[in-house]
PDB file of C-alpha atoms in Angstrom:
ATOM      1  CA  MET A 211    -130.307  41.568 158.686  1.00 79.00           C
ATOM      2  CA  LEU A 212    -132.499  41.844 161.764  1.00 83.00           C
ATOM      3  CA  TYR A 213    -136.266  41.783 162.009  1.00 86.00           C
ATOM      4  CA  ILE A 214    -138.082  42.760 165.187  1.00 88.00           C
ATOM      5  CA  LEU A 215    -141.733  42.061 165.797  1.00 92.00           C
ATOM      6  CA  LEU A 216    -143.481  44.745 167.862  1.00 93.00           C
ATOM      7  CA  SER A 217    -147.060  45.173 168.925  1.00 95.00           C
ATOM      8  CA  ASP A 218    -148.870  48.234 167.607  1.00 95.00           C
ATOM      9  CA  ASP A 219    -148.399  49.988 170.957  1.00 96.00           C
ATOM     10  CA  GLU A 220    -144.691  49.124 171.079  1.00 95.00           C
ATOM     11  CA  HIS A 221    -144.183  50.297 167.512  1.00 95.00           C
ATOM     12  CA  ALA A 222    -145.995  53.545 168.284  1.00 95.00           C
ATOM     13  CA  ALA A 223    -143.771  54.117 171.344  1.00 96.00           C
ATOM     14  CA  VAL A 224    -140.594  53.463 169.332  1.00 94.00           C
ATOM     15  CA  SER A 225    -141.823  55.724 166.519  1.00 94.00           C
ATOM     16  CA  ARG A 226    -142.560  58.550 168.970  1.00 95.00           C
ATOM     17  CA  ALA A 227    -139.085  58.208 170.486  1.00 91.00           C
ATOM     18  CA  ALA A 228    -137.542  58.402 167.015  1.00 89.00           C
ATOM     19  CA  GLU A 229    -139.646  61.451 166.120  1.00 89.00           C
ATOM     20  CA  ARG A 230    -138.512  63.266 169.263  1.00 87.00           C
ATOM     21  CA  GLU A 231    -134.942  62.894 168.055  1.00 82.00           C
ATOM     22  CA  ARG A 232    -135.829  63.599 164.431  1.00 77.00           C
ATOM     23  CA  LEU A 233    -134.587  60.193 163.319  1.00 80.00           C
ATOM     24  CA  ALA A 234    -136.109  57.497 161.162  1.00 85.00           C
ATOM     25  CA  THR A 235    -137.583  54.737 163.306  1.00 90.00           C
ATOM     26  CA  ALA A 236    -135.113  52.134 162.010  1.00 89.00           C
ATOM     27  CA  ALA A 237    -132.145  54.479 162.593  1.00 83.00           C
ATOM     28  CA  TRP A 238    -133.271  55.199 166.157  1.00 86.00           C
ATOM     29  CA  ALA A 239    -133.768  51.493 166.849  1.00 89.00           C
ATOM     30  CA  ALA A 240    -130.356  50.588 165.406  1.00 87.00           C
ATOM     31  CA  LEU A 241    -128.544  53.241 167.465  1.00 85.00           C
ATOM     32  CA  THR A 242    -130.356  52.187 170.623  1.00 89.00           C
ATOM     33  CA  LEU A 243    -129.785  48.464 170.068  1.00 90.00           C
ATOM     34  CA  LEU A 244    -126.090  48.932 169.310  1.00 86.00           C
ATOM     35  CA  ALA A 245    -125.609  51.009 172.436  1.00 86.00           C
ATOM     36  CA  ALA A 246    -127.281  48.302 174.523  1.00 90.00           C
ATOM     37  CA  ALA A 247    -125.296  45.528 172.839  1.00 91.00           C
ATOM     38  CA  THR A 248    -121.919  47.217 173.321  1.00 89.00           C
ATOM     39  CA  GLY A 249    -122.677  48.563 176.781  1.00 89.00           C
ATOM     40  CA  LYS A 250    -121.688  52.019 175.636  1.00 83.00           C
ATOM     41  CA  PRO A 251    -123.912  55.047 175.975  1.00 77.00           C
ATOM     42  CA  ARG A 252    -125.689  55.983 172.794  1.00 76.00           C
ATOM     43  CA  ALA A 253    -124.082  58.841 170.967  1.00 67.00           C
ATOM     44  CA  GLU A 254    -126.239  61.921 171.419  1.00 67.00           C
ATOM     45  CA  ASN A 255    -126.034  64.181 168.441  1.00 65.00           C
ATOM     46  CA  SER A 256    -129.279  66.063 168.918  1.00 64.00           C
ATOM     47  CA  GLU A 257    -127.502  69.440 168.894  1.00 67.00           C
ATOM     48  CA  LEU A 258    -125.755  68.608 165.639  1.00 67.00           C
ATOM     49  CA  ARG A 259    -129.024  67.338 164.148  1.00 66.00           C
ATOM     50  CA  GLU A 260    -130.667  70.668 165.068  1.00 72.00           C
ATOM     51  CA  VAL A 261    -127.827  72.566 163.401  1.00 72.00           C
ATOM     52  CA  LEU A 262    -128.076  70.297 160.364  1.00 70.00           C
ATOM     53  CA  GLN A 263    -131.805  70.994 160.150  1.00 75.00           C
ATOM     54  CA  ALA A 264    -131.075  74.740 160.253  1.00 78.00           C
ATOM     55  CA  VAL A 265    -128.425  74.348 157.541  1.00 78.00           C
ATOM     56  CA  MET A 266    -130.891  72.450 155.359  1.00 78.00           C
ATOM     57  CA  GLN A 267    -133.517  75.181 155.835  1.00 82.00           C
ATOM     58  CA  VAL A 268    -131.048  77.920 154.913  1.00 81.00           C
ATOM     59  CA  ARG A 269    -129.867  75.854 151.944  1.00 80.00           C
ATOM     60  CA  GLY A 270    -133.459  75.693 150.708  1.00 84.00           C
ATOM     61  CA  GLN A 271    -133.818  79.452 151.179  1.00 82.00           C
ATOM     62  CA  ALA A 272    -130.597  80.091 149.282  1.00 82.00           C
ATOM     63  CA  HIS A 273    -131.773  77.896 146.409  1.00 83.00           C
ATOM     64  CA  ARG A 274    -135.140  79.665 146.176  1.00 85.00           C
ATOM     65  CA  ILE A 275    -133.456  83.067 146.318  1.00 82.00           C
ATOM     66  CA  GLY A 276    -131.048  82.013 143.573  1.00 81.00           C
ATOM     67  CA  VAL A 277    -133.899  80.898 141.325  1.00 85.00           C
ATOM     68  CA  ASN A 278    -135.810  84.139 141.918  1.00 81.00           C
ATOM     69  CA  LEU A 279    -132.698  86.255 141.441  1.00 79.00           C
ATOM     70  CA  ASN A 280    -131.985  84.508 138.128  1.00 82.00           C
ATOM     71  CA  GLN A 281    -135.541  85.259 137.007  1.00 81.00           C
ATOM     72  CA  ALA A 282    -135.179  88.904 138.047  1.00 78.00           C
ATOM     73  CA  VAL A 283    -131.884  89.250 136.177  1.00 78.00           C
ATOM     74  CA  ALA A 284    -133.422  87.618 133.083  1.00 81.00           C
ATOM     75  CA  ALA A 285    -136.290  90.124 133.263  1.00 78.00           C
ATOM     76  CA  LEU A 286    -133.796  92.965 133.680  1.00 78.00           C
ATOM     77  CA  ASN A 287    -131.809  91.757 130.650  1.00 81.00           C
ATOM     78  CA  SER A 288    -134.999  91.682 128.581  1.00 81.00           C
ATOM     79  CA  GLY A 289    -135.562  95.356 129.315  1.00 77.00           C
ATOM     80  CA  GLU A 290    -137.983  95.030 132.216  1.00 72.00           C
ATOM     81  CA  VAL A 291    -137.025  96.954 135.329  1.00 64.00           C
ATOM     82  CA  SER A 292    -137.742  94.882 138.383  1.00 67.00           C
ATOM     83  CA  TRP A 293    -137.943  96.384 141.895  1.00 73.00           C
ATOM     84  CA  THR A 294    -137.663  92.868 143.276  1.00 72.00           C
ATOM     85  CA  ILE A 295    -133.991  92.592 142.360  1.00 75.00           C
ATOM     86  CA  GLN A 296    -133.015  94.703 145.392  1.00 76.00           C
ATOM     87  CA  TRP A 297    -135.214  92.563 147.624  1.00 78.00           C
ATOM     88  CA  TYR A 298    -133.576  89.374 146.321  1.00 76.00           C
ATOM     89  CA  ALA A 299    -130.116  90.835 146.817  1.00 78.00           C
ATOM     90  CA  ARG A 300    -130.932  91.714 150.459  1.00 81.00           C
ATOM     91  CA  ALA A 301    -132.447  88.274 151.033  1.00 82.00           C
ATOM     92  CA  ALA A 302    -129.347  86.630 149.548  1.00 81.00           C
ATOM     93  CA  ALA A 303    -127.060  88.672 151.812  1.00 83.00           C
ATOM     94  CA  GLN A 304    -129.161  87.757 154.861  1.00 86.00           C
ATOM     95  CA  THR A 305    -129.063  84.076 153.922  1.00 83.00           C
ATOM     96  CA  ILE A 306    -125.280  84.192 153.564  1.00 83.00           C
ATOM     97  CA  ARG A 307    -125.044  85.723 157.044  1.00 84.00           C
ATOM     98  CA  LYS A 308    -127.194  82.866 158.388  1.00 83.00           C
ATOM     99  CA  LEU A 309    -124.928  80.329 156.707  1.00 82.00           C
ATOM    100  CA  ASP A 310    -121.881  82.010 158.242  1.00 83.00           C
ATOM    101  CA  ASP A 311    -123.494  81.878 161.700  1.00 84.00           C
ATOM    102  CA  LEU A 312    -124.384  78.214 161.234  1.00 80.00           C
ATOM    103  CA  ALA A 313    -120.852  77.393 160.095  1.00 79.00           C
ATOM    104  CA  ASP A 314    -119.496  79.059 163.243  1.00 81.00           C
ATOM    105  CA  GLU A 315    -121.920  77.089 165.400  1.00 78.00           C
ATOM    106  CA  LEU A 316    -120.933  73.822 163.731  1.00 76.00           C
ATOM    107  CA  ARG A 317    -117.271  74.653 164.231  1.00 75.00           C
ATOM    108  CA  ARG A 318    -117.888  75.105 167.982  1.00 77.00           C
ATOM    109  CA  HIS A 319    -119.599  71.707 168.277  1.00 70.00           C
ATOM    110  CA  LEU A 320    -117.154  69.621 166.283  1.00 64.00           C
ATOM    111  CA  PRO A 321    -114.003  68.247 167.906  1.00 55.00           C
TER     112      PRO A 321
END
């Protein structure tokens, strides 16, 4: 285990650096320290992190669409006619296309 004592200004600078890379402060510090200790350049995965963030956003959209579509189907089964079911179906198809595009992008970036 390693503890590092930083001044408020130093901690703020490290936190800002971590935020720029969308990493937790401790994760950023660990990656940076290990790169310095081994003399190897730090692995830069910012592109993959951006793709991962997009995947997570689309995953959230797909989940919300699924919940809404289930509610629309339940309403339809109870005898209510819902115009929203077509909207949910289109949104689901669009989300699947986004997931396909993201999968292709990931495939291009991975070895």
